[in-house]
Amino acid sequence: KAAREQLKTAPEAAEKASGVVRQWEERVKTEQTAQSLLNDIRALKETCQTAQSAVEAAEKAEKKADLTVKTLQIARLSGQAAVLAKELEENHPCPVCGSLHHTEPASETGKIHTEDEIAAAETVLADVKAKLTHAQMHRSRQEAFLKAKEDEHTHLREAVQSDGELA
């Protein structure tokens, strides 16, 4: 008689055991997904660090290129003032300010840079700024990918914890 009872409940027990196996298979799959996400997160953190370094290098290059342009422009203006100062005559008006007395005329400070030289430096500056913008956009994309993966991992972990114990 006990054997008959066991036979009657066997399909139910088999169904229950099958359900437990499916739950464990899902849990294993979830753990594998979580591990894959953690690997992605680690890789993205490294990518973000590399992207940040690229942004910092581009910012440094942009400051250097900007300083070069400004230095060339100032040198050109100083040189032009020196050229004008050579033409100054006492009791004749200055073509810039109109003064008749020229107590401290500009003196030559070195090479007078051409507009072409300044334009070339400005082109370099524009290229460097474009590279900086590209580096910043790349960094932002990588940070967004990282946040999405971290959010996905957090959501997965919360879902596993809310499932509670397996049957």
Short mmCIF file of C-alpha atoms in Angstrom, two decimals:
data_model
loop_
_atom_site.label_atom_id
_atom_site.label_comp_id
_atom_site.label_asym_id
_atom_site.label_seq_id
_atom_site.Cartn_x
_atom_site.Cartn_y
_atom_site.Cartn_z
CA LYS A 1 0.00 0.00 0.00
CA ALA A 2 2.85 2.41 0.81
CA ALA A 3 4.33 1.72 -2.58
CA ARG A 4 1.03 2.67 -4.24
CA GLU A 5 0.97 5.96 -2.31
CA GLN A 6 4.47 6.68 -3.42
CA LEU A 7 3.51 5.91 -7.00
CA LYS A 8 0.54 8.28 -6.72
CA THR A 9 2.71 11.12 -5.45
CA ALA A 10 5.66 10.33 -7.73
CA PRO A 11 4.48 12.54 -10.63
CA GLU A 12 3.92 15.43 -8.24
CA ALA A 13 7.33 14.90 -6.64
CA ALA A 14 8.94 14.64 -10.08
CA GLU A 15 7.25 17.89 -11.16
CA LYS A 16 8.44 19.60 -7.97
CA ALA A 17 11.99 18.29 -8.49
CA SER A 18 11.88 19.46 -12.10
CA GLY A 19 10.82 22.92 -10.91
CA VAL A 20 13.73 23.05 -8.45
CA VAL A 21 16.13 22.03 -11.23
CA ARG A 22 14.77 24.82 -13.47
CA GLN A 23 15.18 27.33 -10.62
CA TRP A 24 18.78 26.24 -10.09
CA GLU A 25 19.47 26.39 -13.82
CA GLU A 26 18.07 29.95 -13.88
CA ARG A 27 20.18 30.86 -10.85
CA VAL A 28 23.32 29.51 -12.52
CA LYS A 29 22.47 31.42 -15.70
CA THR A 30 21.92 34.59 -13.65
CA GLU A 31 25.25 34.13 -11.86
CA GLN A 32 27.01 33.66 -15.19
CA THR A 33 25.37 36.83 -16.50
CA ALA A 34 26.41 38.69 -13.33
CA GLN A 35 30.00 37.51 -13.73
CA SER A 36 30.01 38.56 -17.38
CA LEU A 37 28.71 41.99 -16.36
CA LEU A 38 31.46 42.30 -13.74
CA ASN A 39 34.06 41.48 -16.40
CA ASP A 40 32.53 44.11 -18.69
CA ILE A 41 32.53 46.63 -15.82
CA ARG A 42 36.22 45.99 -15.09
CA ALA A 43 37.12 46.43 -18.76
CA LEU A 44 35.02 49.59 -19.06
CA LYS A 45 36.65 51.07 -15.96
CA GLU A 46 40.04 50.59 -17.61
CA THR A 47 38.71 52.09 -20.83
CA CYS A 48 37.36 55.08 -18.89
CA GLN A 49 40.75 55.59 -17.24
CA THR A 50 42.46 55.48 -20.63
CA ALA A 51 39.86 57.89 -22.04
CA GLN A 52 40.41 60.25 -19.10
CA SER A 53 44.17 60.20 -19.74
CA ALA A 54 43.53 61.00 -23.39
CA VAL A 55 41.34 63.96 -22.39
CA GLU A 56 44.01 65.25 -20.02
CA ALA A 57 46.68 64.96 -22.72
CA ALA A 58 44.43 66.75 -25.23
CA GLU A 59 43.71 69.51 -22.71
CA LYS A 60 47.44 69.97 -22.17
CA ALA A 61 48.04 70.08 -25.93
CA GLU A 62 45.22 72.60 -26.35
CA LYS A 63 46.69 74.91 -23.70
CA LYS A 64 50.11 74.67 -25.34
CA ALA A 65 48.71 75.40 -28.83
CA ASP A 66 46.63 78.30 -27.48
CA LEU A 67 49.70 79.75 -25.76
CA THR A 68 51.66 79.42 -29.01
CA VAL A 69 49.01 81.36 -30.95
CA LYS A 70 48.84 84.09 -28.33
CA THR A 71 52.63 84.34 -28.10
CA LEU A 72 52.92 84.70 -31.88
CA GLN A 73 50.16 87.31 -31.98
CA ILE A 74 51.77 89.35 -29.19
CA ALA A 75 55.19 89.09 -30.85
CA ARG A 76 53.69 90.23 -34.17
CA LEU A 77 52.00 93.23 -32.54
CA SER A 78 55.16 94.13 -30.66
CA GLY A 79 57.14 93.86 -33.88
CA GLN A 80 54.67 96.04 -35.73
CA ALA A 81 54.87 98.65 -32.96
CA ALA A 82 58.66 98.63 -33.30
CA VAL A 83 58.38 99.16 -37.07
CA LEU A 84 56.05 102.11 -36.48
CA ALA A 85 58.36 103.47 -33.78
CA LYS A 86 61.28 103.62 -36.23
CA GLU A 87 59.31 106.12 -38.29
CA LEU A 88 58.51 108.42 -35.34
CA GLU A 89 59.87 111.96 -35.43
CA GLU A 90 59.82 114.43 -32.58
CA ASN A 91 57.02 117.01 -32.93
CA HIS A 92 55.29 114.86 -35.56
CA PRO A 93 52.15 112.97 -34.51
CA CYS A 94 52.31 109.28 -33.78
CA PRO A 95 50.16 107.38 -36.30
CA VAL A 96 48.73 105.28 -33.47
CA CYS A 97 48.05 107.70 -30.61
CA GLY A 98 48.66 111.13 -32.13
CA SER A 99 51.21 112.23 -29.54
CA LEU A 100 53.86 114.71 -30.66
CA HIS A 101 56.36 113.51 -28.05
CA HIS A 102 57.73 109.99 -28.15
CA THR A 103 59.38 109.35 -24.81
CA GLU A 104 59.31 105.52 -24.87
CA PRO A 105 59.01 104.21 -28.41
CA ALA A 106 58.69 100.47 -28.90
CA SER A 107 61.89 98.65 -29.67
CA GLU A 108 62.46 95.51 -31.68
CA THR A 109 62.01 92.40 -29.61
CA GLY A 110 62.90 89.80 -32.17
CA LYS A 111 61.40 88.31 -35.28
CA ILE A 112 58.15 89.77 -36.58
CA HIS A 113 55.88 86.82 -37.25
CA THR A 114 53.81 86.75 -40.41
CA GLU A 115 50.07 86.28 -40.69
CA ASP A 116 50.79 82.91 -42.31
CA GLU A 117 52.74 81.77 -39.26
CA ILE A 118 49.91 82.84 -36.98
CA ALA A 119 47.33 81.19 -39.27
CA ALA A 120 49.33 77.94 -39.20
CA ALA A 121 49.42 78.05 -35.40
CA GLU A 122 45.67 78.74 -35.34
CA THR A 123 45.12 75.71 -37.59
CA VAL A 124 47.10 73.56 -35.18
CA LEU A 125 45.01 74.96 -32.33
CA ALA A 126 41.76 74.15 -34.17
CA ASP A 127 42.96 70.59 -34.81
CA VAL A 128 43.93 70.14 -31.18
CA LYS A 129 40.55 71.49 -30.05
CA ALA A 130 38.80 69.00 -32.36
CA LYS A 131 40.87 66.16 -30.87
CA LEU A 132 39.98 67.36 -27.38
CA THR A 133 36.28 67.39 -28.24
CA HIS A 134 36.57 63.90 -29.71
CA ALA A 135 38.40 62.63 -26.61
CA GLN A 136 35.77 64.17 -24.32
CA MET A 137 32.94 62.60 -26.32
CA HIS A 138 34.66 59.20 -26.26
CA ARG A 139 35.15 59.47 -22.50
CA SER A 140 31.49 60.42 -22.01
CA ARG A 141 30.31 57.46 -24.09
CA GLN A 142 32.50 55.06 -22.15
CA GLU A 143 31.27 56.46 -18.83
CA ALA A 144 27.68 56.05 -20.01
CA PHE A 145 28.37 52.43 -21.03
CA LEU A 146 29.96 51.81 -17.64
CA LYS A 147 27.00 53.29 -15.77
CA ALA A 148 24.57 51.19 -17.84
CA LYS A 149 26.51 48.00 -17.05
CA GLU A 150 26.71 48.90 -13.35
CA ASP A 151 22.97 49.60 -13.29
CA GLU A 152 22.26 46.32 -15.07
CA HIS A 153 24.44 44.44 -12.57
CA THR A 154 22.74 46.15 -9.62
CA HIS A 155 19.30 45.35 -11.02
CA LEU A 156 20.30 41.72 -11.57
CA ARG A 157 21.65 41.42 -8.03
CA GLU A 158 18.49 42.97 -6.57
CA ALA A 159 16.34 40.57 -8.59
CA VAL A 160 18.32 37.58 -7.31
CA GLN A 161 18.04 38.77 -3.70
CA SER A 162 14.30 39.34 -4.03
CA ASP A 163 13.84 35.78 -5.38
CA GLY A 164 14.72 34.49 -1.94
CA GLU A 165 15.68 30.91 -1.31
CA LEU A 166 15.19 28.24 -3.89
CA ALA A 167 12.59 25.58 -3.15
#
